Short mmCIF file of C-alpha atoms in Angstrom, two decimals:
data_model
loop_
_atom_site.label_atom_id
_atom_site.label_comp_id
_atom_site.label_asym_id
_atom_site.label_seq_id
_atom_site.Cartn_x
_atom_site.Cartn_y
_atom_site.Cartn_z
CA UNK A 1 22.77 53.46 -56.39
CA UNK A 2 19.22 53.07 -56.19
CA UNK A 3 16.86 53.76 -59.72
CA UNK A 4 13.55 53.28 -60.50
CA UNK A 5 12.46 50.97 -63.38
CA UNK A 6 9.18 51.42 -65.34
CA UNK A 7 6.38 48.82 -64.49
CA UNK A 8 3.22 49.21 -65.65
CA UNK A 9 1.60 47.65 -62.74
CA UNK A 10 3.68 48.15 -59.79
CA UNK A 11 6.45 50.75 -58.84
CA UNK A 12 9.60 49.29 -58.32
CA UNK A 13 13.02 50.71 -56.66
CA UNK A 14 16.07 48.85 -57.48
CA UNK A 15 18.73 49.02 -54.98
CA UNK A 16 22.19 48.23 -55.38
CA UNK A 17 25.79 49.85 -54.17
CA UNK A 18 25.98 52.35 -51.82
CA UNK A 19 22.16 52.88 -51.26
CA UNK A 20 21.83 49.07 -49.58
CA UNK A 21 22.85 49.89 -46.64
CA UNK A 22 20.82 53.68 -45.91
CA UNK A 23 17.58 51.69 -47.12
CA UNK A 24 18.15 48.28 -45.26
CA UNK A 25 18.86 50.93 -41.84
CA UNK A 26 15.72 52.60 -43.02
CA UNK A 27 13.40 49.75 -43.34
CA UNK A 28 14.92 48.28 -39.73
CA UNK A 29 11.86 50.41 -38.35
CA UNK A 30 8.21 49.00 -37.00
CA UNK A 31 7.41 52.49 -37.17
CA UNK A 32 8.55 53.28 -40.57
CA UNK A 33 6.71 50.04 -42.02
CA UNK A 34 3.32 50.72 -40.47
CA UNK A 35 3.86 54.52 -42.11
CA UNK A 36 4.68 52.80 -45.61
CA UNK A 37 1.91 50.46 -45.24
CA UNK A 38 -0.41 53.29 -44.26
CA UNK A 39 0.79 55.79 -47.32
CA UNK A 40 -0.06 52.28 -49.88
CA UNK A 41 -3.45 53.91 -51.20
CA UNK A 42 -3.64 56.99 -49.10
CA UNK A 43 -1.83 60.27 -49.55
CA UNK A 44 -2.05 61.51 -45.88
CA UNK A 45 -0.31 65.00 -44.23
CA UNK A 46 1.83 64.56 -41.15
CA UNK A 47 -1.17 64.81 -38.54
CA UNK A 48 -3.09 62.53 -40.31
CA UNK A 49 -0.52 59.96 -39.61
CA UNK A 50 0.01 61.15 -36.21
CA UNK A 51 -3.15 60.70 -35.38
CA UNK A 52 -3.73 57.37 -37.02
CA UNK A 53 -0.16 56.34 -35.11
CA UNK A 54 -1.34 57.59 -31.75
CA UNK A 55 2.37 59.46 -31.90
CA UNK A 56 3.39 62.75 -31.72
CA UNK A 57 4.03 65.15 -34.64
CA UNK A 58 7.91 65.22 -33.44
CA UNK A 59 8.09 61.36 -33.86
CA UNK A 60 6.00 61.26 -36.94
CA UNK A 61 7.95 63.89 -38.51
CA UNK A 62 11.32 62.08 -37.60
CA UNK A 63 10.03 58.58 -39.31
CA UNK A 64 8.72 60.59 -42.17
CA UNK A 65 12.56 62.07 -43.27
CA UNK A 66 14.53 58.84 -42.78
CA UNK A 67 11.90 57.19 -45.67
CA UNK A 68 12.41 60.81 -48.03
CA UNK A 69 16.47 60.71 -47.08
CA UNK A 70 16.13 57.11 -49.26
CA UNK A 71 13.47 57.80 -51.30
CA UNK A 72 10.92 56.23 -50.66
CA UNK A 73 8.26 59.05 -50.22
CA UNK A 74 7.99 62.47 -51.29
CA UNK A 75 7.08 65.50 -49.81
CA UNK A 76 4.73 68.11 -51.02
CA UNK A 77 3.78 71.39 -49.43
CA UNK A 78 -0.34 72.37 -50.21
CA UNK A 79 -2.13 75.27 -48.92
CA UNK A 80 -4.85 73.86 -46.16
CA UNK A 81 -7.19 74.97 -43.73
CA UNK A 82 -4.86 76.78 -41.53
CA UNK A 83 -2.02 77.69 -43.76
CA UNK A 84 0.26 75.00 -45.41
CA UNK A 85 0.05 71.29 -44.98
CA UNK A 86 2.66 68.57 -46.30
CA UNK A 87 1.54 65.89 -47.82
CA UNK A 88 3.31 62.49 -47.74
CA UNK A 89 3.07 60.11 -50.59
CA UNK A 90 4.50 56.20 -51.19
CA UNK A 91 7.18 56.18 -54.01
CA UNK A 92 7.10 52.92 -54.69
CA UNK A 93 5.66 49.64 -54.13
CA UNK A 94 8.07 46.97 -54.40
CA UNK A 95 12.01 46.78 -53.58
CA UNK A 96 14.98 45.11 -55.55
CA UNK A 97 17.81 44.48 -53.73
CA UNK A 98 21.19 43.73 -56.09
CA UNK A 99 23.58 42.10 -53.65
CA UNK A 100 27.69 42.60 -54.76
CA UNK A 101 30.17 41.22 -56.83
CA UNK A 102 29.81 39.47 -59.88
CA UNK A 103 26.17 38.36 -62.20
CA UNK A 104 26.18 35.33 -63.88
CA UNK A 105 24.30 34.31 -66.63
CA UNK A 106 23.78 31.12 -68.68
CA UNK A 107 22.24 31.04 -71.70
CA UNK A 108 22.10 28.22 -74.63
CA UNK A 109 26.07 27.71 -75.47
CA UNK A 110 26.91 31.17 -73.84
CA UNK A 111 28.18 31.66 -70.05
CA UNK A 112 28.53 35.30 -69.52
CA UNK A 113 29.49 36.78 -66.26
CA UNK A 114 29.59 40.29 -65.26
CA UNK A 115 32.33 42.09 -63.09
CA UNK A 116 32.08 44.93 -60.97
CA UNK A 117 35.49 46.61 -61.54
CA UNK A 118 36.17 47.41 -57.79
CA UNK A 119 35.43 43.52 -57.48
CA UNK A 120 39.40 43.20 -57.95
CA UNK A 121 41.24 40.03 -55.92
CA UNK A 122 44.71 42.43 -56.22
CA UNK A 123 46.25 45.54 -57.30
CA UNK A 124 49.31 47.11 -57.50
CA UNK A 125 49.05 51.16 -58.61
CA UNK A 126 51.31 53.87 -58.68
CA UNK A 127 50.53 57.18 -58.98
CA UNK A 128 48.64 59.15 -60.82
CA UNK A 129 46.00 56.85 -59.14
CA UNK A 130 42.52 56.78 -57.42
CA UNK A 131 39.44 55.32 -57.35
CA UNK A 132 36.04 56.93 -57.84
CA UNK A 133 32.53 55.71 -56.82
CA UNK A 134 28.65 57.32 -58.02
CA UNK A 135 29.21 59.81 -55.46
CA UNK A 136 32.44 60.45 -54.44
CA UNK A 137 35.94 60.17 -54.50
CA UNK A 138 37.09 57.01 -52.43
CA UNK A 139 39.64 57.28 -50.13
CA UNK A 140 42.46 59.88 -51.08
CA UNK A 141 43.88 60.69 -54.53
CA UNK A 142 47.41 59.58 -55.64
CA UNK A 143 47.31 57.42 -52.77
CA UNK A 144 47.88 53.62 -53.14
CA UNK A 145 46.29 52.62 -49.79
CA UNK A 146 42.68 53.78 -50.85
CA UNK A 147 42.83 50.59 -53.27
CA UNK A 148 42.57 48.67 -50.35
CA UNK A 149 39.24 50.96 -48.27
CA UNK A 150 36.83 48.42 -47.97
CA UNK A 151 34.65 50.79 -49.96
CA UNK A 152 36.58 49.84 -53.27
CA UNK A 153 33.73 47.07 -53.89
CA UNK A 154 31.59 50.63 -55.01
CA UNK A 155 34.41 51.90 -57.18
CA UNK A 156 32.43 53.31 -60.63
CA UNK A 157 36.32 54.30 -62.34
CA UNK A 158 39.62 53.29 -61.32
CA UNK A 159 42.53 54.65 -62.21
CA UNK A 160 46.41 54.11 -62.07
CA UNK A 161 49.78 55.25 -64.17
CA UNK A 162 51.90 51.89 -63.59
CA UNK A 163 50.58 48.46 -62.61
CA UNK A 164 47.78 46.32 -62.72
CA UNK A 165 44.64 45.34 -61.35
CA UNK A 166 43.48 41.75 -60.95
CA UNK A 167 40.12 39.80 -60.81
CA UNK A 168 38.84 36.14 -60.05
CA UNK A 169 35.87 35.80 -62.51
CA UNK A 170 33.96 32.44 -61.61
CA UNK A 171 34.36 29.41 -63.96
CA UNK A 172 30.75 28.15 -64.77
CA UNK A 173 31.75 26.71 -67.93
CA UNK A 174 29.42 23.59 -67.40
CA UNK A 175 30.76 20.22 -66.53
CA UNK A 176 31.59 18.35 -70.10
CA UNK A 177 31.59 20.96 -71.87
CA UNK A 178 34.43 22.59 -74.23
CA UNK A 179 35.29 25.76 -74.52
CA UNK A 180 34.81 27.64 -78.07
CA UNK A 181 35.84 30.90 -77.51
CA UNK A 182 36.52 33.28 -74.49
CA UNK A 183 35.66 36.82 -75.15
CA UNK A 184 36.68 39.83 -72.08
CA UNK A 185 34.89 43.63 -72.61
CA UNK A 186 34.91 46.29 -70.85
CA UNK A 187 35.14 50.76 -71.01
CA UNK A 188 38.99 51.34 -70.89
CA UNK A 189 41.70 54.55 -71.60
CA UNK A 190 45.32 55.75 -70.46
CA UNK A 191 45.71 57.78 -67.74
CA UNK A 192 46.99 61.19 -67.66
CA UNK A 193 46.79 63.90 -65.51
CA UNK A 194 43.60 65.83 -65.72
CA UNK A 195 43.10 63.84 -69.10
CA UNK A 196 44.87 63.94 -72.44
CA UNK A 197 43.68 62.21 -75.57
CA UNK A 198 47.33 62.53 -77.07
CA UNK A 199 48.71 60.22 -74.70
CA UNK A 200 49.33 56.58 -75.78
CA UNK A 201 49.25 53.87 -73.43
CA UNK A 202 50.24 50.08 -74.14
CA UNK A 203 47.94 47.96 -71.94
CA UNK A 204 47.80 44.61 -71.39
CA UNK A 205 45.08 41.56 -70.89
CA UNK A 206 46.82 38.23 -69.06
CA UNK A 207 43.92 35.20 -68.92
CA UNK A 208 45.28 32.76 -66.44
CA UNK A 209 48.60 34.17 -66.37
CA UNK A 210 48.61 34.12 -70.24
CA UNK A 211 49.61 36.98 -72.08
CA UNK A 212 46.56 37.63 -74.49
CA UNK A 213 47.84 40.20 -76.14
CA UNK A 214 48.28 44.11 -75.96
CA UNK A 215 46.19 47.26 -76.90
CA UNK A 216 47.87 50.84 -77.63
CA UNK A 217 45.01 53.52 -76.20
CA UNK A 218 45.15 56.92 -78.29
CA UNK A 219 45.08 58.85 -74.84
CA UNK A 220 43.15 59.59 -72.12
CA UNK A 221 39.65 60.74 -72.83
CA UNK A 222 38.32 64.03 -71.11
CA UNK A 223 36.77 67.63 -71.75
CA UNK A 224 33.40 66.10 -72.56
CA UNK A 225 30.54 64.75 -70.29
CA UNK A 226 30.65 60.46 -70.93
CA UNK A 227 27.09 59.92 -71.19
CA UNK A 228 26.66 58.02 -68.01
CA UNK A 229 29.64 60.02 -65.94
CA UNK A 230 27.48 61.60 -62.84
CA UNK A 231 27.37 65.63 -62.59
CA UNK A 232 29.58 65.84 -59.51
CA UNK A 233 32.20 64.90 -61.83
CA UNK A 234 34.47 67.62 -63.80
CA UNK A 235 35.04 67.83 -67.06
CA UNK A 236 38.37 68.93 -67.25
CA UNK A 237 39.35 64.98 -65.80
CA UNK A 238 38.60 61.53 -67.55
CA UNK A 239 35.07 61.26 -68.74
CA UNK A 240 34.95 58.29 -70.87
CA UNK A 241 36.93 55.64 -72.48
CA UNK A 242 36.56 53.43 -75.62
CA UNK A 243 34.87 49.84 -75.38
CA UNK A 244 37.50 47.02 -75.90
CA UNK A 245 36.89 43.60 -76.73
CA UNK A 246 39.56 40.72 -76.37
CA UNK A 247 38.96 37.63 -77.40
CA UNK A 248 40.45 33.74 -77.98
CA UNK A 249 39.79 30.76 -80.11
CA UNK A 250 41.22 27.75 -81.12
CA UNK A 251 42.83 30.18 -84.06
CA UNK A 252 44.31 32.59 -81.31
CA UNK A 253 43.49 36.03 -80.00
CA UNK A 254 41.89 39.03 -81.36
CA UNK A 255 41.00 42.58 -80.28
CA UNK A 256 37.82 44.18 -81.79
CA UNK A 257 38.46 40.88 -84.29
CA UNK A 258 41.78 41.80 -85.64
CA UNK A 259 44.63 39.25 -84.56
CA UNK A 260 47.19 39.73 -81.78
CA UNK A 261 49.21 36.66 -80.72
CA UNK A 262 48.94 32.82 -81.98
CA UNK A 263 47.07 32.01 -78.08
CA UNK A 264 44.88 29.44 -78.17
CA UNK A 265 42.26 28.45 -75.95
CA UNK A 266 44.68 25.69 -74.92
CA UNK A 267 47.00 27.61 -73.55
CA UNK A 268 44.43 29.10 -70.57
CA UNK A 269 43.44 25.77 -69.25
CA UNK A 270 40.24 26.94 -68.73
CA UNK A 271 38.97 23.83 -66.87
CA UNK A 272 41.69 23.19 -64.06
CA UNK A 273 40.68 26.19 -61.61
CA UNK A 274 37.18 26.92 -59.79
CA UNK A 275 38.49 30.24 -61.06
CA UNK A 276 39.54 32.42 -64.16
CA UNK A 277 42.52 34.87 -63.58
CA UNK A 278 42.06 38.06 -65.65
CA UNK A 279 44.65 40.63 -64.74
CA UNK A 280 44.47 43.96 -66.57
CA UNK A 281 47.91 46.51 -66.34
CA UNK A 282 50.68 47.60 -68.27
CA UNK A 283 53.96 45.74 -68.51
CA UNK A 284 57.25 47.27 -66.98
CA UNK A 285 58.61 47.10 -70.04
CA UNK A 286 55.93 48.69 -71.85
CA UNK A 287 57.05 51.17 -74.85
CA UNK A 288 53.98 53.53 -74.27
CA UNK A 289 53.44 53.41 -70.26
CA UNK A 290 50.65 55.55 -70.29
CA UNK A 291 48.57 53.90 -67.45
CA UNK A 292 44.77 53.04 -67.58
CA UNK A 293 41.38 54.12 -66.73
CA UNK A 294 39.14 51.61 -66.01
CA UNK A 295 35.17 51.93 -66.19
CA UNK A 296 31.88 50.70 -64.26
CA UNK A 297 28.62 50.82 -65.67
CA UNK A 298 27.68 53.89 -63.86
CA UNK A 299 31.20 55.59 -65.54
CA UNK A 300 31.74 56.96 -68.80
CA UNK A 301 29.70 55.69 -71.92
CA UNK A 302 29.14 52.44 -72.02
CA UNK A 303 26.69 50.66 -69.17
CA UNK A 304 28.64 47.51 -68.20
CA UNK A 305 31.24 46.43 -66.15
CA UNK A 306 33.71 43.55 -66.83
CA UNK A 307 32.21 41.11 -68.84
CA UNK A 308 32.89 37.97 -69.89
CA UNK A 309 31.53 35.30 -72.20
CA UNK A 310 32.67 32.06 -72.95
CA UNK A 311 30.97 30.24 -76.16
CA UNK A 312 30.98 26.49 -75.57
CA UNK A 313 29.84 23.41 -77.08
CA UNK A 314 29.20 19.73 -75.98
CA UNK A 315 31.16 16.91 -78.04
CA UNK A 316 31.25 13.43 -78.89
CA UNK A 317 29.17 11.71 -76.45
CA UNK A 318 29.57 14.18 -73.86
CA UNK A 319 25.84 14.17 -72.46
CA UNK A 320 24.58 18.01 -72.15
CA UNK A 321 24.57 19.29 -68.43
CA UNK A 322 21.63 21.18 -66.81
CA UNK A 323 21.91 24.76 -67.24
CA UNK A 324 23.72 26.08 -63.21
#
């Protein structure tokens, strides 16, 4: 996904996702610098760049759509001297590039980090199941073994009727310091086919292989646009979920606040792993197996991914570490 941010001095292209790799094959290009460089102040038609290039039209031409095909000029079509002329303008002046996997941030007392769902160390799915990035569907639907396409790092929505899907979230809880709370959100539903909001589903959070508690989803939400689902996308599927947030103190867990199981903070062990397990499925057991939809920040209504957030605090004398 590449999008363009407002700057009121300089344009600026953020590129993340599936656009890295078009633009970084773009840029890979003498030719197609010297073009951008020339286009900085200068709105110039193709022969003007020809000539300035000492190339041919053809060549020019060629250059020219690889930097539109990304973005990073536009075309216009003017009436000139000799019938039409198209004019070739610079987009943007500065690039972003947002590498994968998972954001960290550290604030005063607050470590949040923030998941890409098809960031996912393991899954096991049975059908109905898929995954689905900005653009397209990846791999093939119902299918278990498109899970595993090394294009499920894009996946916007995931999707299975049985199973689970498990991440490795970082542990930069700083050294010293003491865990207060450990919060996990993220855009979730059952899964049905096509999509049925009268369709309960019992799913499950685990923390370090700690059951944290479960959540009953009405159904499986569909037949309206989610406010950040693209176009390509029909309506009569899943469109959106609800935001859930699960939580744990020293008092136990909570979802949206209200109490689930007497789990403490304790129990998790947050400090003896490089590495917090969060696994995210539905129990074989479960009274309502309704499956789950699971949602990226470019899916449904809410613009996040996994998060989580872990409140801490520095005791005793316990010197405060440097923010990592």
């Amino acid at each position: 996904m590449a999008t363009g941010t407002p700057n009121y001095s300089k344009r600026v292209l953020i590129v993340e996702g599936e656009a890295t790799l078009p633009m970084a094959k773009a840029l890979a290009s003498d030719t197609r610098q010297i073009m951008l460089s020339l286009l900085t102040r200068n709105v110039m038609n193709v022969s003007e760049i020809a000539e300035a290039m000492n190339m041919p039209h053809s060549t020019v031409s060629f250059n020219l759509n690889q930097l539109e095909a990304v973005g990073l000029i536009k075309f216009e079509v003017e009436p000139g001297t000799r019938g039409s002329q198209k004019l070739c303008a610079k987009r943007y002046d500065e690039l972003l590039f947002r590498l994968p996997g998972a954001a960290a941030e550290v604030t005063p007392d607050v470590v949040t980090v923030s998941m890409p769902i098809g960031s996912y160390r393991h899954v096991e799915a049975t059908s109905t199941c898929g995954l689905a990035s900005e653009t397209k569907i990846i791999g093939m639907l119902d299918d278990p073994r498109s899970f595993f396409e090394p294009e499920h790092l894009h996946a916007q929505l995931l999707w299975f009727g049985k199973g689970y899907v498990e991440y490795a979230f970082p542990n930069n809880l700083p050294h010293g310091a003491t865990a207060k709370s450990i919060e996990l959100s993220m855009e979730i539903c059952s899964e049905a086919p096509q999509y049925n909001e009268d369709w309960p589903s019992d799913i499950t959070l685990w923390i370090n292989g700690v059951d944290i508690g479960t959540w009953t989803s009405p159904g499986d939400m569909g037949g309206t646009p989610g406010l950040l689902t693209p176009s390509w996308w029909h309506e009569d599927q899943t469109t959106h979920g609800l935001l859930k947030r699960w939580s744990v103190t020293a008092q136990g867990s909570m979802i949206d606040g209200v109490a689930l199981l007497p789990v403490t903070l304790e129990a998790l062990n947050l400090g003896s792993s490089n590495h917090i397990k969060v696994r995210i499925g539905i129990k074989d057991d479960a009274r309502h197996q309704g499956g789950l939809n699971l949602f990226g920040r470019r899916f449904g209504n809410y613009p996040q991914d996994l998060v989580m957030r872990i409140a801490y605090e520095f005791t005793g004398e316990t010197l405060r570490a440097p923010a990592r």
